[in-house]
Coordinates of C-alpha atoms in Angstrom, one line a residue:
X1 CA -30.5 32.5 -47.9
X2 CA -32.2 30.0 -45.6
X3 CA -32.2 31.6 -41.5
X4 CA -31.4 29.2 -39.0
X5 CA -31.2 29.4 -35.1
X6 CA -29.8 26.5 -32.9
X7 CA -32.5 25.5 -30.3
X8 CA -29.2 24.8 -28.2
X9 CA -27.2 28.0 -27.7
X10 CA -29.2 30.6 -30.1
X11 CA -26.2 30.8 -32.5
X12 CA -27.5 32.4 -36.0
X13 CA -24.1 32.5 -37.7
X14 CA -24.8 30.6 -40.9
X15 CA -20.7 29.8 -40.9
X16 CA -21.1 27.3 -37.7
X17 CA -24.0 25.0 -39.3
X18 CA -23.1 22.5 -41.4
X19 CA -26.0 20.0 -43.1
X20 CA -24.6 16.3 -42.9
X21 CA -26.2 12.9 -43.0
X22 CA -28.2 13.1 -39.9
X23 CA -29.4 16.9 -41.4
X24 CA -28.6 20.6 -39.9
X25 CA -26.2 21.0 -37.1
X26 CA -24.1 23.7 -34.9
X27 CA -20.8 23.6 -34.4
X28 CA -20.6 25.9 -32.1
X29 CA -22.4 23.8 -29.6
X30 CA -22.0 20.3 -31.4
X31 CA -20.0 18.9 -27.9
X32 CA -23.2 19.8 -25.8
X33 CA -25.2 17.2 -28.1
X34 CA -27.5 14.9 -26.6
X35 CA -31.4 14.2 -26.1
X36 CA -33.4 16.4 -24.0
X37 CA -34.0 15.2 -20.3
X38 CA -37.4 13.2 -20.7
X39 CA -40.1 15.7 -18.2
X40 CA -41.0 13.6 -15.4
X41 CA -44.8 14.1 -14.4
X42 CA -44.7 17.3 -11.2
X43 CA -45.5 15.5 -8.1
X44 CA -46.9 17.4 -4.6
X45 CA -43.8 18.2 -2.5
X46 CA -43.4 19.6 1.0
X47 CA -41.7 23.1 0.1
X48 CA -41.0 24.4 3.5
X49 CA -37.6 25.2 4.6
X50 CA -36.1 25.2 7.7
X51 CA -33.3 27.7 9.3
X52 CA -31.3 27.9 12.5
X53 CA -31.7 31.8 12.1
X54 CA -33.1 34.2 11.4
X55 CA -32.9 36.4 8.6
X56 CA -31.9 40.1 9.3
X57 CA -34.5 42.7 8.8
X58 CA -33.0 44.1 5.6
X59 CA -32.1 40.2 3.9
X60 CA -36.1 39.5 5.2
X61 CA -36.8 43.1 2.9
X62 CA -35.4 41.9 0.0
X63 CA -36.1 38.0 0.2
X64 CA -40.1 39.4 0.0
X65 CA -39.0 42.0 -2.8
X66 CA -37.4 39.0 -4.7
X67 CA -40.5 36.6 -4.0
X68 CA -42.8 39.2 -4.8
X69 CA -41.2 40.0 -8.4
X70 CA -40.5 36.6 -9.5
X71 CA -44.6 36.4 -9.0
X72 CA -45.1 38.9 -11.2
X73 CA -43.1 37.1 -13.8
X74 CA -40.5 39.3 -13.7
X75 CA -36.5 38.5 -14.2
X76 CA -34.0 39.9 -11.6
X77 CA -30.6 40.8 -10.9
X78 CA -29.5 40.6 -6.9
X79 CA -26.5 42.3 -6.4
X80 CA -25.3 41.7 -2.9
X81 CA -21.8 42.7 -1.7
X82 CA -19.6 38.7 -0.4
X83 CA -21.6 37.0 2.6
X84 CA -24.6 39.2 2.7
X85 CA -26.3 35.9 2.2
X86 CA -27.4 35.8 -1.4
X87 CA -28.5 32.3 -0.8
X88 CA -30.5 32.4 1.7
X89 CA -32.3 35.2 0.2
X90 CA -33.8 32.9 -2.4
X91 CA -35.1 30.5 0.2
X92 CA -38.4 32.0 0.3
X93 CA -38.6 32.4 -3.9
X94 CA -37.8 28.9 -4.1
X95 CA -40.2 27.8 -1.7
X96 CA -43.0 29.7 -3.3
X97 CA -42.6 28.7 -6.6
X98 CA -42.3 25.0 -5.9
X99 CA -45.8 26.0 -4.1
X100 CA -46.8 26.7 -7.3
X101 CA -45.9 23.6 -9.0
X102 CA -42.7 24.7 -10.9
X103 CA -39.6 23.7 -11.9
X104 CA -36.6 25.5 -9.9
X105 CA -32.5 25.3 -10.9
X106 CA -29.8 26.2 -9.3
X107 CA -26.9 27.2 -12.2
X108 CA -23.2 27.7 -10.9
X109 CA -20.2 27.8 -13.0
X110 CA -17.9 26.0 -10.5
X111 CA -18.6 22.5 -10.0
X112 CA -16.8 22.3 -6.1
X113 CA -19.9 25.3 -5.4
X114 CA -22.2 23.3 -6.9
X115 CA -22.0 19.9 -4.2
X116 CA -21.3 22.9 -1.3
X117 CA -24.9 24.4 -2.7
X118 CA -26.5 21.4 -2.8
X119 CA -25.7 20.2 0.6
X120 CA -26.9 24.0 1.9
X121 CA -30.1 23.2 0.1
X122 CA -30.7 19.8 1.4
X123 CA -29.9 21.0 5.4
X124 CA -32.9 23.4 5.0
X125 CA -35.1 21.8 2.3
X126 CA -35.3 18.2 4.4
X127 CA -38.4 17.2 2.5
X128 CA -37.1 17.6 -1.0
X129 CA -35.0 15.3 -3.0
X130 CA -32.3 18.0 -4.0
X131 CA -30.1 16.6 -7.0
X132 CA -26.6 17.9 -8.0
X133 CA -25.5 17.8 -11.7
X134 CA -21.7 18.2 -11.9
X135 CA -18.7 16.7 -13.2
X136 CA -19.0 13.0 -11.8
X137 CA -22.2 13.3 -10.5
X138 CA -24.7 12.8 -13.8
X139 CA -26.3 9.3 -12.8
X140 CA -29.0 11.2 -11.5
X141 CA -30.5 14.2 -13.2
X142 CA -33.9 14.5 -11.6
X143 CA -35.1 15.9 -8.7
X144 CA -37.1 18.3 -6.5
X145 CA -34.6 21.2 -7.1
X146 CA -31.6 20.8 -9.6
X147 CA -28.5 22.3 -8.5
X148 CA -25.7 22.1 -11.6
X149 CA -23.2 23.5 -13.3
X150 CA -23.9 26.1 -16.1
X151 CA -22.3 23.2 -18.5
X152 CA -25.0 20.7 -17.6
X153 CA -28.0 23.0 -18.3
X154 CA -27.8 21.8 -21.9
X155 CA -29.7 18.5 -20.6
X156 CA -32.4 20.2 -19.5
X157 CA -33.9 22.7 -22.6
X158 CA -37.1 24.0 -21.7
X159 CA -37.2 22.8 -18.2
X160 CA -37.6 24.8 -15.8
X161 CA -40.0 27.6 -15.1
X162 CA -37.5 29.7 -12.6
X163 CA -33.5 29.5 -12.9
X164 CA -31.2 30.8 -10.3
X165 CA -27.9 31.7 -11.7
X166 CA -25.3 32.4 -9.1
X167 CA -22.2 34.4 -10.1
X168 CA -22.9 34.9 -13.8
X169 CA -19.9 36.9 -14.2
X170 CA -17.6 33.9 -13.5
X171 CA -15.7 32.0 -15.4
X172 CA -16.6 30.0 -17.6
X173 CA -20.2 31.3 -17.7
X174 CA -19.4 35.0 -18.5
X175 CA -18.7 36.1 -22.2
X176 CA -19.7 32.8 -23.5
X177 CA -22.6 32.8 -25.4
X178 CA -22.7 29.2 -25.9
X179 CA -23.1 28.3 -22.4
X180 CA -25.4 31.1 -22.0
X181 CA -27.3 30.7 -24.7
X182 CA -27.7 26.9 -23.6
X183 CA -29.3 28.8 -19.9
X184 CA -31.6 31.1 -22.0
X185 CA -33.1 27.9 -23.8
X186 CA -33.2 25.9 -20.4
X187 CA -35.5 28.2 -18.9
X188 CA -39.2 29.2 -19.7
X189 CA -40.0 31.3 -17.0
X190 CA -38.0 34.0 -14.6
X191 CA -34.3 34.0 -14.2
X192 CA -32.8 35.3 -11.0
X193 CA -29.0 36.0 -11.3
X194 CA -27.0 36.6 -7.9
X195 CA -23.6 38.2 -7.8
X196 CA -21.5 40.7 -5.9
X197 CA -20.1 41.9 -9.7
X198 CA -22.5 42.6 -12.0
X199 CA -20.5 42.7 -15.2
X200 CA -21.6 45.1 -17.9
X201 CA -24.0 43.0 -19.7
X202 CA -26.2 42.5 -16.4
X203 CA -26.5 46.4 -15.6
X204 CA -27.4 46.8 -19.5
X205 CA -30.3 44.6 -19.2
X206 CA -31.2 46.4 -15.9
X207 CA -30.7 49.7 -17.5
X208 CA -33.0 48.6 -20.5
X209 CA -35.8 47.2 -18.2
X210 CA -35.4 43.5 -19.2
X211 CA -34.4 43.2 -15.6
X212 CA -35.8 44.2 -12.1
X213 CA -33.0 45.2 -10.0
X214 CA -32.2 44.4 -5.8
X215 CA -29.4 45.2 -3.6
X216 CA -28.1 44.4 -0.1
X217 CA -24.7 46.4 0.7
X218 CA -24.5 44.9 4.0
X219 CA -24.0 41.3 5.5
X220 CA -25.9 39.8 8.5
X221 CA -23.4 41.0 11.2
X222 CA -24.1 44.2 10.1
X223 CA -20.4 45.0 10.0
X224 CA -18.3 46.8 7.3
X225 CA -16.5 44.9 4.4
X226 CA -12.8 44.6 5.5
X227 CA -11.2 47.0 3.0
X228 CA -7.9 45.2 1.9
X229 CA -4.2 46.1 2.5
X230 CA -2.5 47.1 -0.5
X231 CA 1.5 46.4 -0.3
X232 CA 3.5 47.8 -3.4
X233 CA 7.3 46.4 -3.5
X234 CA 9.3 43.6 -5.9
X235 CA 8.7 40.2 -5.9
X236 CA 11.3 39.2 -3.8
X237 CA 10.4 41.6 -1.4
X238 CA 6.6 40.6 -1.5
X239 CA 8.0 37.3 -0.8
X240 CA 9.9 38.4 2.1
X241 CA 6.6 40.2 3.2
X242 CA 3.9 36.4 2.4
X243 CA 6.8 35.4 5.1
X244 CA 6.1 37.8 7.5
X245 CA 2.6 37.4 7.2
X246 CA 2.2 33.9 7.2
X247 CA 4.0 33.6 10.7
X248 CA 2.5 36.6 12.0
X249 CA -1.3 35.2 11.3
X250 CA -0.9 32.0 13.1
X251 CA -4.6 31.5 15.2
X252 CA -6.5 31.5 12.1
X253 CA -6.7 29.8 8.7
X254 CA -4.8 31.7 5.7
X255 CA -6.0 31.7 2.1
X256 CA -3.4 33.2 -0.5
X257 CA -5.0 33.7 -3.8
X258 CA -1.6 32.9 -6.5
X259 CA -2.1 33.8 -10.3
X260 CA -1.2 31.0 -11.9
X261 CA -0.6 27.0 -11.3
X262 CA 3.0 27.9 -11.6
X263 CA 3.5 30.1 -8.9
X264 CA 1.0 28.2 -6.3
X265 CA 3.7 25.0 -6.9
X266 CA 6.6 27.5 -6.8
X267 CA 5.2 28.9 -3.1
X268 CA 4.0 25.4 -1.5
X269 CA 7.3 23.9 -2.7
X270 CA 9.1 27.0 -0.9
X271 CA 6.8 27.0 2.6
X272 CA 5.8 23.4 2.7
X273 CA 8.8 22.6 5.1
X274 CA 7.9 25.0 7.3
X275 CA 4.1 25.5 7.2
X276 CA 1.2 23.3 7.4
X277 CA -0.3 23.7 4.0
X278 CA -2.0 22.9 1.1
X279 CA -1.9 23.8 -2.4
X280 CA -5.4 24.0 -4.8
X281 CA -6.0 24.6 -8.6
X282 CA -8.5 23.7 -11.1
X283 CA -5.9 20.5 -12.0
X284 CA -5.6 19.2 -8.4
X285 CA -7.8 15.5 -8.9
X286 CA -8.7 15.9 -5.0
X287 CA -10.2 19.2 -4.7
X288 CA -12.9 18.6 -2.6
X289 CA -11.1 16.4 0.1
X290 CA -8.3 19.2 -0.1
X291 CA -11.0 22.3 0.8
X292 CA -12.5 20.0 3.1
X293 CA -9.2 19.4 4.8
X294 CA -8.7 23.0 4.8
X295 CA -11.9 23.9 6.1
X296 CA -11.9 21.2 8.8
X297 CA -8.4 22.8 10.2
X298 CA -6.1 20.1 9.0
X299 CA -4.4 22.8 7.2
X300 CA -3.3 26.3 8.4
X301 CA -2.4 27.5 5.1
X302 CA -3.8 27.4 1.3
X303 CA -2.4 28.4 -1.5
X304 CA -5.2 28.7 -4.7
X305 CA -5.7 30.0 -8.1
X306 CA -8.7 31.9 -8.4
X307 CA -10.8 28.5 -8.3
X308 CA -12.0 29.5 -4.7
X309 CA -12.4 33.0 -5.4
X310 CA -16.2 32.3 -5.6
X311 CA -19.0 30.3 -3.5
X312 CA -16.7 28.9 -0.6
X313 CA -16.7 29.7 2.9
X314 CA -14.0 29.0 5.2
X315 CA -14.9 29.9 8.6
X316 CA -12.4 33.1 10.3
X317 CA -10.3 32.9 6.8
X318 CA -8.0 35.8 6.3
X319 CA -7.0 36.2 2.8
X320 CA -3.8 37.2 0.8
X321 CA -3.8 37.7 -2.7
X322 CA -0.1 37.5 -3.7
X323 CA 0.9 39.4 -7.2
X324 CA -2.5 41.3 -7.3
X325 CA -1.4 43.2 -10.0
X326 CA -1.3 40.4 -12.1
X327 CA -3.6 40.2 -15.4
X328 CA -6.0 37.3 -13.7
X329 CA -6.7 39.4 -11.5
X330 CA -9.5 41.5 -12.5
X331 CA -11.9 44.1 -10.1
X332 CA -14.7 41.5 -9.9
X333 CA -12.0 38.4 -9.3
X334 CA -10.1 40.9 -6.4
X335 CA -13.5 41.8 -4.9
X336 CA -14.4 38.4 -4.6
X337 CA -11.3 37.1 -3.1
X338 CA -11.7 39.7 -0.4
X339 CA -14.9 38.6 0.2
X340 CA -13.8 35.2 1.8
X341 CA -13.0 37.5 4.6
X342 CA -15.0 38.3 7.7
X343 CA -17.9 36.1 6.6
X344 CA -18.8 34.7 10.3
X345 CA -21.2 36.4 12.3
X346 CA -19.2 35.5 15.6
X347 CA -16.3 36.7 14.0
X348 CA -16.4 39.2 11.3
X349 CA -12.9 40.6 11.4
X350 CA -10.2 39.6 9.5
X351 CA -7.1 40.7 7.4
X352 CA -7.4 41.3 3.5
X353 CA -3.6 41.9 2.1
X354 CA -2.9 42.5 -1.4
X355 CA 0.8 42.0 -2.2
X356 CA 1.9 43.9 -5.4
X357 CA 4.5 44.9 -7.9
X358 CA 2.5 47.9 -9.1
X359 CA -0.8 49.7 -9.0
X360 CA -3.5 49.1 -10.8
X361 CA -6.9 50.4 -12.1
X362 CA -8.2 46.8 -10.6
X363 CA -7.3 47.2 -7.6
X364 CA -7.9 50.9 -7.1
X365 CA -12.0 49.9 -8.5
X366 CA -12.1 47.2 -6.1
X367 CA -11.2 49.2 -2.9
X368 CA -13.3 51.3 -3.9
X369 CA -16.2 49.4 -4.8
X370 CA -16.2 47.8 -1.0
X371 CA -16.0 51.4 0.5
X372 CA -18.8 52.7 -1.5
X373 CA -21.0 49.6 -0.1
X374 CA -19.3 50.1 3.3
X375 CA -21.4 53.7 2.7
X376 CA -24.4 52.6 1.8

């Protein structure tokens, strides 16, 4: 029996290679093929950062923890609850280790996170050439600091020495061992993964020591999580009470979370007469201009799948998740979608509303997830 291992993904199943012409490959991975990014020569760069705050006393706390670990050649999992700040955190570790003459990537499953990230990093990393590697954006793969999509990591194996993964409990990223087989092999030194929902596999490795372990339960305006609103009734009276809401909330930008495509079509289609709104899923060819539009105010309301559960900020947002009971809907997606929330340190309030047929164990864990951090 001959042992093979893919240098791609790590897959060992003997049933997904196949030997052809051009010898031994993986199935599993085959649509990832392609040559390995040629390693450009590390130049000198000007690492410093620049921010128009400062960081809190705790977020200064765990940014040296983090700097100090990752110097020890050590792997970590930060777990900080939505808008503590997770990215700014890592200022300092990237700084450092670009001090040092590595390689640093930025990994995000969502590719609208990954040109918001970018432009974050460029606004406080002036000096660097800061390259984003998405869907549309692959003319230029090098750079000072890479920030891509988990997808495009499988151009760069055995590139860089420290790899931020941001939410790597997110779809697609989580439970695919392709794709995260493809980070493991794009990384030779220290992975740093940042969530607010560790899934299982991430407290196992902490549990196991393969991980050093951080966490930050509070965000910069020191102020509680806003625990959500949980309405239980039909769908047509949860319909009657997205109504009463949206009218009621009228000085400040609403985001309602929908399940599926369907029903974000079915809800603009019904409000789109009498609202000033826009409607968002992962199909929508004009994402970006749409968030932007959104974000800028041209919009009061938004109606989105899960796709901007994750990595976006919309300044004074209050959210409704509509049909939380739904299946979609998991703790970690709930807990994240509350999270848009209360995210501006000039104005941290906001209303959270979940609008359900039924209870759930989801939705019970995720209140109480955000009132155990609220405790801490």
């Amino acid at each position: 029996m001959i042992f093979i291992r893919c240098k791609r993904c790590n897959n060992e199943i003997s049933s997904f290679f196949y030997n052809g012409q051009r010898g031994w490959y993986c199935r599993k991975c085959v649509r990832f093929l392609c040559r390995s990014l040629p390693v450009e020569e590390i130049k000198e760069v000007d690492s410093e950062y620049h921010l128009s705050f400062s960081l809190t006393e705790r977020q200064k706390e765990i940014a040296d923890k983090l700097d100090d670990l990752i110097k020890k050649q050590e792997s970590v999992l930060l777990e900080a609850v939505c808008g503590a700040g997770k990215t700014e955190i890592v200022y300092q570790t990237i700084s450092s280790a670009l001090k040092q003459h590595k390689r640093v990537g930025f990994a995000i499953s969502r590719r609208q996170v990954v040109l918001e990230i970018a432009q974050r990093l460029q606004s406080v990393f002036t000096s660097l050439k800061v390259t984003a590697v998405c869907q549309g954006y692959t003319q230029q793969l090098h750079g000072d600091l890479i920030v891509c999509t988990t997808h495009q990591l499988y151009r760069y194996y055995q590139y860089f020495d420290l790899l931020i993964i941001d939410e790597p409990d997110a779809f697609p990223f989580k439970g695919n061992d392709v794709l995260q087989g493809i980070a493991y092999n794009a990384c030779r030194g220290q992975f740093i993964y940042l969530t607010a929902t560790p899934d299982k596999y991430l407290t196992d490795e902490v549990r196991k020591g393969r991980l050093k372990y951080l966490y930050l339960s509070k965000r910069p305006s020191g102020r509680n999580l806003p625990v959500p609103q949980v309405i239980y009734q039909n769908k047509l009276v949860l319909i009657m009470c997205l109504i009463y809401w949206l009218k009621r909330i009228k000085d400040k930008p609403i985001l309602v979370f929908v399940p599926t495509i369907k029903w974000g079509n079915v809800l603009y289609l019904l409000f789109c007469r009498f609202f000033n709104c826009v409607s968002i899923n992962s199909t929508s060819a004009d994402k970006e201009e749409k968030i932007e539009g959104f974000r800028n105010g041209d919009y009061h309301i938004c109606f989105s799948t899960t796709v901007l559960e994750r990595g976006i900020t919309i300044k004074n947002v209050n959210v409704i998740v509509f049909l939380a009971n739904h299946a979609v809907f998991d703790e970690a997606s709930l807990v994240q979608s509350s999270g848009r929330v209360g995210r501006s340190i000039t104005d941290p309030d906001g209303k959270c509303i979940f609008l359900a047929e039924a209870k759930t164990a989801e939705i019970d864990n995720c209140i109480k997830r955000i009132r155990l951090a609220n405790e801490n």
